[in-house]
PDB file of C-alpha atoms (C1' of nucleotides) in Angstrom:
ATOM      1  CA  UNK A   1     259.177  34.733 217.485  1.00  0.00           C
ATOM      2  CA  UNK A   2     255.572  35.168 216.503  1.00  0.00           C
ATOM      3  CA  UNK A   3     253.603  33.988 213.502  1.00  0.00           C
ATOM      4  CA  UNK A   4     251.072  35.811 211.342  1.00  0.00           C
ATOM      5  CA  UNK A   5     248.949  35.539 208.263  1.00  0.00           C
ATOM      6  CA  UNK A   6     248.698  38.238 205.596  1.00  0.00           C
ATOM      7  CA  UNK A   7     245.773  38.242 203.251  1.00  0.00           C
ATOM      8  CA  UNK A   8     245.777  39.789 199.835  1.00  0.00           C
ATOM      9  CA  UNK A   9     243.660  39.651 196.745  1.00  0.00           C
ATOM     10  CA  UNK A  10     245.933  38.527 193.925  1.00  0.00           C
ATOM     11  CA  UNK A  11     244.337  41.171 191.692  1.00  0.00           C
ATOM     12  CA  UNK A  12     245.653  43.972 193.867  1.00  0.00           C
ATOM     13  CA  UNK A  13     248.843  42.416 195.271  1.00  0.00           C
ATOM     14  CA  UNK A  14     249.832  38.871 194.389  1.00  0.00           C
ATOM     15  CA  UNK A  15     252.482  36.538 195.734  1.00  0.00           C
ATOM     16  CA  UNK A  16     254.260  36.826 192.388  1.00  0.00           C
ATOM     17  CA  UNK A  17     254.589  40.577 192.851  1.00  0.00           C
ATOM     18  CA  UNK A  18     255.690  40.129 196.441  1.00  0.00           C
ATOM     19  CA  UNK A  19     258.422  37.733 195.325  1.00  0.00           C
ATOM     20  CA  UNK A  20     259.495  40.181 192.638  1.00  0.00           C
ATOM     21  CA  UNK A  21     260.330  42.633 195.418  1.00  0.00           C
ATOM     22  CA  UNK A  22     262.950  40.212 196.702  1.00  0.00           C
ATOM     23  CA  UNK A  23     264.979  40.963 199.809  1.00  0.00           C
ATOM     24  CA  UNK A  24     264.015  44.630 199.783  1.00  0.00           C
ATOM     25  CA  UNK A  25     260.473  43.714 200.721  1.00  0.00           C
ATOM     26  CA  UNK A  26     257.386  45.822 200.509  1.00  0.00           C
ATOM     27  CA  UNK A  27     255.328  47.844 202.943  1.00  0.00           C
ATOM     28  CA  UNK A  28     252.046  46.118 203.724  1.00  0.00           C
ATOM     29  CA  UNK A  29     250.005  49.232 203.140  1.00  0.00           C
ATOM     30  CA  UNK A  30     246.342  49.877 202.731  1.00  0.00           C
ATOM     31  CA  UNK A  31     245.195  48.330 205.997  1.00  0.00           C
ATOM     32  CA  UNK A  32     242.339  50.396 207.443  1.00  0.00           C
ATOM     33  CA  UNK A  33     241.223  48.119 210.208  1.00  0.00           C
ATOM     34  CA  UNK A  34     242.210  48.604 213.831  1.00  0.00           C
ATOM     35  CA  UNK A  35     242.613  44.942 214.699  1.00  0.00           C
ATOM     36  CA  UNK A  36     244.828  44.339 211.690  1.00  0.00           C
ATOM     37  CA  UNK A  37     246.798  47.466 212.472  1.00  0.00           C
ATOM     38  CA  UNK A  38     247.285  46.447 216.093  1.00  0.00           C
ATOM     39  CA  UNK A  39     248.567  43.093 214.956  1.00  0.00           C
ATOM     40  CA  UNK A  40     251.155  44.817 212.790  1.00  0.00           C
ATOM     41  CA  UNK A  41     252.126  46.989 215.715  1.00  0.00           C
ATOM     42  CA  UNK A  42     252.921  43.840 217.692  1.00  0.00           C
ATOM     43  CA  UNK A  43     255.236  42.415 215.041  1.00  0.00           C
ATOM     44  CA  UNK A  44     258.980  42.129 215.434  1.00  0.00           C
ATOM     45  CA  UNK A  45     261.779  41.870 212.917  1.00  0.00           C
ATOM     46  CA  UNK A  46     262.144  38.262 211.840  1.00  0.00           C
ATOM     47  CA  UNK A  47     258.564  37.241 212.625  1.00  0.00           C
ATOM     48  CA  UNK A  48     257.236  34.890 209.980  1.00  0.00           C
ATOM     49  CA  UNK A  49     253.917  34.940 208.206  1.00  0.00           C
ATOM     50  CA  UNK A  50     251.820  33.090 205.693  1.00  0.00           C
ATOM     51  CA  UNK A  51     250.900  34.855 202.469  1.00  0.00           C
ATOM     52  CA  UNK A  52     247.287  34.021 201.669  1.00  0.00           C
ATOM     53  CA  UNK A  53     245.406  34.707 198.455  1.00  0.00           C
ATOM     54  CA  UNK A  54     241.816  35.775 199.111  1.00  0.00           C
ATOM     55  CA  UNK A  55     238.951  35.911 196.636  1.00  0.00           C
ATOM     56  CA  UNK A  56     240.985  34.010 194.078  1.00  0.00           C
ATOM     57  CA  UNK A  57     243.027  30.984 194.934  1.00  0.00           C
ATOM     58  CA  UNK A  58     241.934  30.911 198.571  1.00  0.00           C
ATOM     59  CA  UNK A  59     245.197  29.345 199.579  1.00  0.00           C
ATOM     60  CA  UNK A  60     248.402  29.855 201.494  1.00  0.00           C
ATOM     61  CA  UNK A  61     251.018  30.213 198.777  1.00  0.00           C
ATOM     62  CA  UNK A  62     254.089  31.598 200.477  1.00  0.00           C
ATOM     63  CA  UNK A  63     256.097  32.399 203.571  1.00  0.00           C
ATOM     64  CA  UNK A  64     257.103  35.960 204.382  1.00  0.00           C
ATOM     65  CA  UNK A  65     259.304  37.586 206.998  1.00  0.00           C
ATOM     66  CA  UNK A  66     258.829  40.927 208.750  1.00  0.00           C
ATOM     67  CA  UNK A  67     261.760  43.131 207.735  1.00  0.00           C
ATOM     68  CA  UNK A  68     260.679  46.530 209.110  1.00  0.00           C
ATOM     69  CA  UNK A  69     258.729  47.430 212.211  1.00  0.00           C
ATOM     70  CA  UNK A  70     255.409  49.220 211.979  1.00  0.00           C
ATOM     71  CA  UNK A  71     255.775  52.704 210.536  1.00  0.00           C
ATOM     72  CA  UNK A  72     253.457  55.249 208.989  1.00  0.00           C
ATOM     73  CA  UNK A  73     251.526  53.988 205.980  1.00  0.00           C
ATOM     74  CA  UNK A  74     252.644  56.312 203.216  1.00  0.00           C
ATOM     75  CA  UNK A  75     249.475  55.720 201.212  1.00  0.00           C
ATOM     76  CA  UNK A  76     247.517  57.942 203.600  1.00  0.00           C
ATOM     77  CA  UNK A  77     248.035  61.214 205.464  1.00  0.00           C
ATOM     78  CA  UNK A  78     246.057  59.876 208.402  1.00  0.00           C
ATOM     79  CA  UNK A  79     248.583  59.253 211.211  1.00  0.00           C
ATOM     80  CA  UNK A  80     246.444  56.466 212.664  1.00  0.00           C
ATOM     81  CA  UNK A  81     247.486  53.972 210.035  1.00  0.00           C
ATOM     82  CA  UNK A  82     250.763  52.122 210.156  1.00  0.00           C
ATOM     83  CA  UNK A  83     252.224  49.133 208.381  1.00  0.00           C
ATOM     84  CA  UNK A  84     255.212  46.819 208.503  1.00  0.00           C
ATOM     85  CA  UNK A  85     257.444  45.760 205.635  1.00  0.00           C
ATOM     86  CA  UNK A  86     257.545  42.113 204.659  1.00  0.00           C
ATOM     87  CA  UNK A  87     259.684  40.156 202.250  1.00  0.00           C
ATOM     88  CA  UNK A  88     259.166  36.826 200.548  1.00  0.00           C
ATOM     89  CA  UNK A  89     261.065  33.945 202.105  1.00  0.00           C
ATOM     90  CA  UNK A  90     259.929  30.953 200.098  1.00  0.00           C
ATOM     91  CA  UNK A  91     257.105  29.331 198.184  1.00  0.00           C
ATOM     92  CA  UNK A  92     254.785  26.842 199.788  1.00  0.00           C
ATOM     93  CA  UNK A  93     255.415  23.807 197.564  1.00  0.00           C
ATOM     94  CA  UNK A  94     251.888  22.487 197.998  1.00  0.00           C
ATOM     95  CA  UNK A  95     249.615  25.517 198.541  1.00  0.00           C
ATOM     96  CA  UNK A  96     247.270  24.920 201.459  1.00  0.00           C
ATOM     97  CA  UNK A  97     243.703  25.801 200.568  1.00  0.00           C
ATOM     98  CA  UNK A  98     241.009  27.189 202.829  1.00  0.00           C
ATOM     99  CA  UNK A  99     239.159  23.907 202.380  1.00  0.00           C
ATOM    100  CA  UNK A 100     242.199  21.971 203.571  1.00  0.00           C
ATOM    101  CA  UNK A 101     242.389  24.189 206.631  1.00  0.00           C
ATOM    102  CA  UNK A 102     238.684  23.887 207.390  1.00  0.00           C
ATOM    103  CA  UNK A 103     238.913  20.119 207.023  1.00  0.00           C
ATOM    104  CA  UNK A 104     241.706  19.836 209.594  1.00  0.00           C
ATOM    105  CA  UNK A 105     240.357  19.643 213.164  1.00  0.00           C
ATOM    106  CA  UNK A 106     243.695  20.893 214.524  1.00  0.00           C
ATOM    107  CA  UNK A 107     243.086  24.168 212.714  1.00  0.00           C
ATOM    108  CA  UNK A 108     239.502  24.705 213.856  1.00  0.00           C
ATOM    109  CA  UNK A 109     240.518  27.723 215.940  1.00  0.00           C
ATOM    110  CA  UNK A 110     242.446  29.518 213.227  1.00  0.00           C
ATOM    111  CA  UNK A 111     241.362  33.115 212.802  1.00  0.00           C
ATOM    112  CA  UNK A 112     241.167  32.496 209.081  1.00  0.00           C
ATOM    113  CA  UNK A 113     238.297  30.098 209.719  1.00  0.00           C
ATOM    114  CA  UNK A 114     236.517  32.096 212.399  1.00  0.00           C
ATOM    115  CA  UNK A 115     237.019  35.692 211.354  1.00  0.00           C
ATOM    116  CA  UNK A 116     237.437  35.588 207.643  1.00  0.00           C
ATOM    117  CA  UNK A 117     237.357  39.355 207.327  1.00  0.00           C
ATOM    118  CA  UNK A 118     240.471  40.136 209.315  1.00  0.00           C
ATOM    119  CA  UNK A 119     243.259  40.781 206.834  1.00  0.00           C
ATOM    120  CA  UNK A 120     246.256  40.572 209.165  1.00  0.00           C
ATOM    121  CA  UNK A 121     245.912  37.894 211.787  1.00  0.00           C
ATOM    122  CA  UNK A 122     247.927  36.011 214.397  1.00  0.00           C
ATOM    123  CA  UNK A 123     248.781  32.334 213.920  1.00  0.00           C
ATOM    124  CA  UNK A 124     249.715  30.100 216.840  1.00  0.00           C
ATOM    125  CA  UNK A 125     252.937  28.085 216.814  1.00  0.00           C
ATOM    126  CA  UNK A 126     250.939  24.858 216.614  1.00  0.00           C
ATOM    127  CA  UNK A 127     248.914  26.170 213.678  1.00  0.00           C
ATOM    128  CA  UNK A 128     252.101  27.333 211.989  1.00  0.00           C
ATOM    129  CA  UNK A 129     253.650  23.889 212.232  1.00  0.00           C
ATOM    130  CA  UNK A 130     250.531  22.179 211.012  1.00  0.00           C
ATOM    131  CA  UNK A 131     250.019  24.389 207.963  1.00  0.00           C
ATOM    132  CA  UNK A 132     253.714  24.141 207.092  1.00  0.00           C
ATOM    133  CA  UNK A 133     253.644  20.380 207.113  1.00  0.00           C
ATOM    134  CA  UNK A 134     250.440  20.353 205.051  1.00  0.00           C
ATOM    135  CA  UNK A 135     252.202  22.610 202.597  1.00  0.00           C
ATOM    136  CA  UNK A 136     255.190  20.327 202.254  1.00  0.00           C
ATOM    137  CA  UNK A 137     257.521  22.448 204.368  1.00  0.00           C
ATOM    138  CA  UNK A 138     259.673  21.299 207.228  1.00  0.00           C
ATOM    139  CA  UNK A 139     258.735  24.033 209.723  1.00  0.00           C
ATOM    140  CA  UNK A 140     261.612  26.387 210.440  1.00  0.00           C
ATOM    141  CA  UNK A 141     262.677  27.676 207.038  1.00  0.00           C
TER     142      UNK A 141
ATOM    143  C1'  DG B   1     227.025  38.338 191.164  1.00  0.00           C
ATOM    144  C1'  DC B   2     225.059  37.461 195.539  1.00  0.00           C
ATOM    145  C1'  DC B   3     224.813  37.671 200.261  1.00  0.00           C
ATOM    146  C1'  DA B   4     226.361  36.978 205.151  1.00  0.00           C
ATOM    147  C1'  DA B   5     229.315  38.782 208.527  1.00  0.00           C
ATOM    148  C1'  DC B   6     231.573  42.289 210.322  1.00  0.00           C
ATOM    149  C1'  DG B   7     233.268  47.185 211.148  1.00  0.00           C
ATOM    150  C1'  DT B   8     232.425  52.001 211.107  1.00  0.00           C
ATOM    151  C1'  DT B   9     229.744  56.109 211.135  1.00  0.00           C
ATOM    152  C1'  DG B  10     226.660  59.384 212.807  1.00  0.00           C
ATOM    153  C1'  DG B  11     222.200  60.888 214.776  1.00  0.00           C
ATOM    154  C1'  DC B  12     219.926  60.977 218.961  1.00  0.00           C
TER     155       DC B  12
ATOM    156  C1'  DG C   1     226.658  55.531 224.914  1.00  0.00           C
ATOM    157  C1'  DC C   2     223.360  53.182 222.050  1.00  0.00           C
ATOM    158  C1'  DC C   3     221.897  51.535 217.791  1.00  0.00           C
ATOM    159  C1'  DA C   4     220.385  51.872 212.948  1.00  0.00           C
ATOM    160  C1'  DA C   5     222.227  52.539 208.543  1.00  0.00           C
ATOM    161  C1'  DC C   6     225.673  51.967 205.589  1.00  0.00           C
ATOM    162  C1'  DG C   7     230.021  50.200 203.429  1.00  0.00           C
ATOM    163  C1'  DT C   8     233.345  46.590 202.753  1.00  0.00           C
ATOM    164  C1'  DT C   9     235.223  42.085 202.742  1.00  0.00           C
ATOM    165  C1'  DG C  10     235.437  37.641 201.124  1.00  0.00           C
ATOM    166  C1'  DG C  11     233.491  32.931 200.457  1.00  0.00           C
ATOM    167  C1'  DC C  12     230.397  30.666 197.563  1.00  0.00           C
TER     168       DC C  12
END
DNA sequence: GCCAACGTTGGC
DNA sequence: GCCAACGTTGGC
């Protein structure tokens, strides 16, 4: 089981819209960055991820689950780009803001803090637990 | 709206 | 294969 973080601007794809997709999930398309793509390639069914709102909100608002392995991104003809499908699992009761994360020394190594431009990033098990508890979730949904 | 950081492109 | 120029992301 691995953990991830998915970033999205609420203007283009919000947590509300993700939740509206329900169990069917949604392909995480539009990624045109090799690192982010490689991360998706490493995902397995059942991996969990944080859903983070960038630009507006700047907080972790939900938990998602990978429900389809990496496959071709149908929004482009370029075969280089793939994406996974994710589905909403639950809300984060107390959204964890970027400021909260930056203020927590245990999270100083999070990619979110150190490489803010990477839109799909790995999260360590320790970081996962910490952010969950900050968000009011007993880790292991 | 601005700007810093980063990634990508393309000329050499 | 290097590096300058450019484009994009995302926090502030």
